[in-house]
Short mmCIF file of C-alpha atoms in Angstrom, two decimals:
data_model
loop_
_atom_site.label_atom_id
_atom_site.label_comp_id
_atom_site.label_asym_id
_atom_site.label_seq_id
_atom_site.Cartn_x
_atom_site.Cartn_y
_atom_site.Cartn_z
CA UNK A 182 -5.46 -40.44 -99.34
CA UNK A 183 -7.94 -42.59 -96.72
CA UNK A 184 -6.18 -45.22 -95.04
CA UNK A 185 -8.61 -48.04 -93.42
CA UNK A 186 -6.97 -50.19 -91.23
CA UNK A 187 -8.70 -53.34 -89.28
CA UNK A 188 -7.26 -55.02 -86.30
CA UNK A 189 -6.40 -57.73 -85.49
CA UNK A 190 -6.65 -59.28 -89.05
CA UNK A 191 -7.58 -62.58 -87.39
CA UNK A 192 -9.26 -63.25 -84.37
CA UNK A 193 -10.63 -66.90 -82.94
CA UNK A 194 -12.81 -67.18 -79.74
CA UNK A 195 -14.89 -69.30 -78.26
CA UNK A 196 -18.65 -69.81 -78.60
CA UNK A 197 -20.79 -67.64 -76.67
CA UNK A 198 -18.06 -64.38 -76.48
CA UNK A 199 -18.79 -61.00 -76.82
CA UNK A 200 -16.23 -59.49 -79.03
CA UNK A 201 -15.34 -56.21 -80.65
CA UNK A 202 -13.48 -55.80 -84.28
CA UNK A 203 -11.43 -52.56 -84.71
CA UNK A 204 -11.66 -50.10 -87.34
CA UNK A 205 -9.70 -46.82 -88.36
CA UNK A 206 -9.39 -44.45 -91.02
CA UNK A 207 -7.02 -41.61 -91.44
CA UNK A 208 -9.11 -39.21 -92.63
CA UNK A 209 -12.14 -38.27 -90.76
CA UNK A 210 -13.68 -35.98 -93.38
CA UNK A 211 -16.42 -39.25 -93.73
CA UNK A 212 -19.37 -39.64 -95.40
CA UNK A 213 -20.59 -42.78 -93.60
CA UNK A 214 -19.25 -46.37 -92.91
CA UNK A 215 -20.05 -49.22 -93.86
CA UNK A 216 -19.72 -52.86 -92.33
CA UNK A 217 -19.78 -56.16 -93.94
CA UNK A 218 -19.09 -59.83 -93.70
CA UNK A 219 -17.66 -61.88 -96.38
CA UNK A 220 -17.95 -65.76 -96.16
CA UNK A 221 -15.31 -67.74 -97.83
CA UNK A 222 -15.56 -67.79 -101.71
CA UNK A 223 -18.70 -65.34 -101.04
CA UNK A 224 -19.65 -61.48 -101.64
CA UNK A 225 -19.89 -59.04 -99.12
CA UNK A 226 -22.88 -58.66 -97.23
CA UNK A 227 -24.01 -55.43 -95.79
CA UNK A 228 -24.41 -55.42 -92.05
CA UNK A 229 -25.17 -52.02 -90.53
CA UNK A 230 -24.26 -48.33 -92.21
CA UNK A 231 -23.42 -45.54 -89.82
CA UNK A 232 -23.92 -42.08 -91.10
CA UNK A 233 -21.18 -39.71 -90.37
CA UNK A 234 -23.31 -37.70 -87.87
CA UNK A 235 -24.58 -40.94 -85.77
CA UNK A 236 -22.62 -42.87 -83.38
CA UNK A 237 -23.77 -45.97 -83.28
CA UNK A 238 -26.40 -48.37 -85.49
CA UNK A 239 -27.75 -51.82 -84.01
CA UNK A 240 -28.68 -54.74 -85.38
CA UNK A 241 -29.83 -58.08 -83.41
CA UNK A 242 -26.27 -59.15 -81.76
CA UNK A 243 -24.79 -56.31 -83.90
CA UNK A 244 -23.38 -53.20 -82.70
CA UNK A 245 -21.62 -50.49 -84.55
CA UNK A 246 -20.11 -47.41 -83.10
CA UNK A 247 -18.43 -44.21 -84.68
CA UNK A 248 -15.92 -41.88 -83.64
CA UNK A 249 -15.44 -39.49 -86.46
CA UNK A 250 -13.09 -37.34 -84.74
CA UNK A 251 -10.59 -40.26 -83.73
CA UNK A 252 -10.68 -42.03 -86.89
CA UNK A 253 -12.69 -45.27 -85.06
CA UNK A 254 -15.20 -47.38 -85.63
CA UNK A 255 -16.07 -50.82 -84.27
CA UNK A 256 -18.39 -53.42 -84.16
CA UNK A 257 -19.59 -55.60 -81.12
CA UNK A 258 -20.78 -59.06 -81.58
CA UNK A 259 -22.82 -60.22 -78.44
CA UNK A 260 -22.81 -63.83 -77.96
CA UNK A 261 -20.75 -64.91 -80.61
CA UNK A 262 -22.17 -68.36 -82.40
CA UNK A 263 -19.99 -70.73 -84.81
CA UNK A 264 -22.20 -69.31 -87.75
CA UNK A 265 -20.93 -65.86 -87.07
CA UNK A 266 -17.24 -67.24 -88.56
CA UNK A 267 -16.36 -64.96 -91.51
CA UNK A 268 -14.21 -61.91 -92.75
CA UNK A 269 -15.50 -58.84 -91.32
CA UNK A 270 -14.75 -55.41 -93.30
CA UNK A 271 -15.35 -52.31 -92.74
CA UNK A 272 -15.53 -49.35 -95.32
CA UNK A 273 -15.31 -45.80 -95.28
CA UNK A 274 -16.84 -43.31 -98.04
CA UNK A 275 -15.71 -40.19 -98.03
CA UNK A 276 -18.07 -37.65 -99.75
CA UNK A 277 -21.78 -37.28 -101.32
CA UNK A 278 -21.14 -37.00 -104.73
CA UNK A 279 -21.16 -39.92 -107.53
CA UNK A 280 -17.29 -40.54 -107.54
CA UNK A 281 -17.12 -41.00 -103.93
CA UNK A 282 -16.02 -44.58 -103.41
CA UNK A 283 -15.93 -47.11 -100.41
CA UNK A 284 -12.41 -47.21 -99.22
CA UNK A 285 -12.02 -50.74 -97.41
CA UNK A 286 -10.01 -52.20 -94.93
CA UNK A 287 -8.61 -55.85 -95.28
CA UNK A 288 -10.80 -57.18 -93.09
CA UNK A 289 -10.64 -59.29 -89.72
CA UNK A 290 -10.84 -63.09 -89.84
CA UNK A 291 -13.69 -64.28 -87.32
CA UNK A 292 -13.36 -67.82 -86.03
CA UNK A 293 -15.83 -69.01 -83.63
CA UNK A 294 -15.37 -72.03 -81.63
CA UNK A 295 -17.76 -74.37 -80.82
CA UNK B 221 -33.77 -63.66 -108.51
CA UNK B 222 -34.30 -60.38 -107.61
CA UNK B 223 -30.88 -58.50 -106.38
CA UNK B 224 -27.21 -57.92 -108.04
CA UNK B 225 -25.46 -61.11 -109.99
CA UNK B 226 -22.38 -61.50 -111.75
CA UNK B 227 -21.48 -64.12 -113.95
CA UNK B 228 -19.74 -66.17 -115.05
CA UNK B 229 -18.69 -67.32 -110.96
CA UNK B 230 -15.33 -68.35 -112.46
CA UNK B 231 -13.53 -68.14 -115.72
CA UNK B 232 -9.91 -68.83 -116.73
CA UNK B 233 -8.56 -67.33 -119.77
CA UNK B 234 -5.26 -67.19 -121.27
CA UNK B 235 -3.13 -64.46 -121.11
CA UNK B 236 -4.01 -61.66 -124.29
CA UNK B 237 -7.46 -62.85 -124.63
CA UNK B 238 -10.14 -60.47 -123.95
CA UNK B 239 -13.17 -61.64 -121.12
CA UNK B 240 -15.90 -59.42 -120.40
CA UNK B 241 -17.43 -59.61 -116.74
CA UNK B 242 -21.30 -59.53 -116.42
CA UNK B 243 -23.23 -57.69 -113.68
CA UNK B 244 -26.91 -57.25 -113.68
CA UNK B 245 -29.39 -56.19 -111.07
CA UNK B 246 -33.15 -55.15 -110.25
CA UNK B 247 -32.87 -52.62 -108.27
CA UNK B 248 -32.81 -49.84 -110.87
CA UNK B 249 -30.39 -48.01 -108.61
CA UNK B 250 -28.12 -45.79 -110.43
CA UNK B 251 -25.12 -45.92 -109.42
CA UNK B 252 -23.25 -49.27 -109.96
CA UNK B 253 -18.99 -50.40 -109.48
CA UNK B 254 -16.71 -52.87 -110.52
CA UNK B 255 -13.97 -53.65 -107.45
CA UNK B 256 -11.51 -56.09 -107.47
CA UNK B 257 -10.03 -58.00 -104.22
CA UNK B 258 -6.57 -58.67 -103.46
CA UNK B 259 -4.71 -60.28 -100.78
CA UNK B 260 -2.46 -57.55 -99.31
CA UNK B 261 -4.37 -54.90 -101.10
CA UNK B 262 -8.16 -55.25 -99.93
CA UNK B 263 -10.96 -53.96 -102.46
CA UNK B 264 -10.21 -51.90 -105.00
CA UNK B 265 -11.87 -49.76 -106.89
CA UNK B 266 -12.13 -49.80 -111.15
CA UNK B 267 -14.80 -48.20 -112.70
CA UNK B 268 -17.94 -46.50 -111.31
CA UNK B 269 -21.02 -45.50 -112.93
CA UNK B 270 -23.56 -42.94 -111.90
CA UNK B 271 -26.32 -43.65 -114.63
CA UNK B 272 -26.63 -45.29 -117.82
CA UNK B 273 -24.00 -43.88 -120.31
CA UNK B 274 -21.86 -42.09 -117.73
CA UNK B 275 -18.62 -43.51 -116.46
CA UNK B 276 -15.98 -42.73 -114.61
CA UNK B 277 -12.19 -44.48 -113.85
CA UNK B 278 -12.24 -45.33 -110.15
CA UNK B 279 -8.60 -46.32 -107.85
CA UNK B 280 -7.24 -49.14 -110.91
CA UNK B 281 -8.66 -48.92 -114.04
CA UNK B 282 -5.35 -49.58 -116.64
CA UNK B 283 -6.54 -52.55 -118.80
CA UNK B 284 -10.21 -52.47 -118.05
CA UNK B 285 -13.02 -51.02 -120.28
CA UNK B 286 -16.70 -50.33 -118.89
CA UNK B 287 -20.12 -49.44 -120.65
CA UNK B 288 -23.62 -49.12 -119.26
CA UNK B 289 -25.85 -49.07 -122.34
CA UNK B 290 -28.38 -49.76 -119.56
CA UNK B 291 -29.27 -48.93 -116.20
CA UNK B 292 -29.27 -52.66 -114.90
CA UNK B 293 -26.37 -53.72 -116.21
CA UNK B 294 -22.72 -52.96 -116.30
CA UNK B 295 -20.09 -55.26 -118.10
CA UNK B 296 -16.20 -55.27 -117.47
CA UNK B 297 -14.06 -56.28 -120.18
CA UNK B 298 -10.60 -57.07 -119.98
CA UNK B 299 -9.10 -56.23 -123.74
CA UNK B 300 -6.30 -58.22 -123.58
CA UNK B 301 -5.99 -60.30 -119.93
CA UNK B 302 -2.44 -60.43 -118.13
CA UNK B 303 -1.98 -62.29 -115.02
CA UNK B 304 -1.81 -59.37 -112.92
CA UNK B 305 -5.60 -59.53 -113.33
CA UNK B 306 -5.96 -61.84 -111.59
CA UNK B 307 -8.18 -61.70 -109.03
CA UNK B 308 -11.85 -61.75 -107.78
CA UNK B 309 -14.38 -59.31 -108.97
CA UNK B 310 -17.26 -57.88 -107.51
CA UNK B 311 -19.65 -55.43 -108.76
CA UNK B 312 -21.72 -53.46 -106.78
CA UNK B 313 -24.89 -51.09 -106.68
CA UNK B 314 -26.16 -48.05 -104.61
CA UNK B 315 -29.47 -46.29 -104.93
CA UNK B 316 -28.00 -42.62 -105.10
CA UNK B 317 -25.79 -40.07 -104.15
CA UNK B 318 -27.73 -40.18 -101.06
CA UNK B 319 -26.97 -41.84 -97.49
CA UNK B 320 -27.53 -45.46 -98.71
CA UNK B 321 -25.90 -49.08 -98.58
CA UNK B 322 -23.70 -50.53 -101.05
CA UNK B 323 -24.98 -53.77 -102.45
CA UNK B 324 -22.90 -56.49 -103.70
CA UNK B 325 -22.61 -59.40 -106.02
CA UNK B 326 -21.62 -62.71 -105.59
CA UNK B 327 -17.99 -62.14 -107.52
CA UNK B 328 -16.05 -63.52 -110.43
CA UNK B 329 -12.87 -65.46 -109.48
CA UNK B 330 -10.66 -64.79 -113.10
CA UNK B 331 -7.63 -66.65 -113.51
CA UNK B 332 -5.42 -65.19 -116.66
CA UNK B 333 -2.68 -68.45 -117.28
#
């Protein structure tokens, strides 16, 4: 069964930090992963997808890499702004066909300082 | 609005009563999920759908009944609510099978009292 596991589950900085959220999965028979950020009381909102034979996607200040073989993803946040404060989460699906779900994580709590 | 959206945002019902969850969206993508979100468990999933009229249990589905009499949309229903349902709900769409995002709604917060 895929374990995802984020860490640290909460995180605070200061404005204007680069920073790097952890991800890891157990198994690393992966289909792609996904990242998102949930604001409180909010959905999810997609942030970058990595497809199991990339190793990285960008996106503005956003940075996701993959490490299939070690079970590891994470994303870098370049010069980290108060509005960047959320829950971060990252998701793993294992397989192509129709039943093959997003396993998530619980997520890291970002708190950025102004 | 174009997108995915859920309603009601919140609902409280008592416990034994049945509530049914709406999700709709625009995207005629066909493949569409109902997760719900725990603290100490993350997002888990329910029911999945891969087109209209074909469903399939997901991670948690005791208690929960699905249908998708059309593409766009695809109802939860609680038959009869117990407080371990509690929770937040979010449903969710994909284009296909293919290499694509996940798309979510806004969620449900249900409270069964």
């Amino acid at each position: 069964k895929q374990e995802v596991t984020q860490i640290p589950a909460a995180l605070s900085v200061p404005e204007g930090e680069n920073l790097v959220l952890n991800c890891s999965f157990t198994d690393s028979a992966i289909y792609n992963l996904q990242w998102f950020r949930q604001d409180p009381g909010k959905g999810l909102t997609s942030l970058l997808l990595i497809q199991s034979s990339q190793r990285e996607q960008t996106s503005g200040r956003l940075n996701a890499s993959l490490d299939k073989s070690s079970g590891r993803s994470t994303l870098y946040i370049a010069a980290s702004q108060p509005g960047d404060s959320a829950t971060y989460l990252c998701a793993v699906r294992r397989g192509e066909t129709s039943g093959s779900r997003l396993t998530f994580g619980e997520g890291t709590q970002l708190t950025v300082n102004p | 609005d174009a997108g995915i959206t859920q309603s009601p945002r919140y609902k409280i019902t008592e416990t034994g009563r049945q509530v049914t969850l709406m999700c709709h969206q625009t995207w005629s993508h066909s493949y569409m999920f109902w997760y719900r979100q725990d603290l100490g468990h993350g997002l888990r999933l329910i029911y999945y759908s891969a087109a209209a009229d074909i469903t399939d249990k997901g991670e948690v589905p005791d208690g929960y009944v699905v249908s998708r009499s059309k593409t766009e949309n695809f109802p939860l229903t609680l038959e009869s609510a117990t407080r371990s349902q509690t929770s937040v709900y979010f449903c969710a769409s994909r284009y296909g099978p293919s290499n694509t995002e996940a798309f979510f709604g806004q969620g449900t917060r249900l409270t069964v009292v």
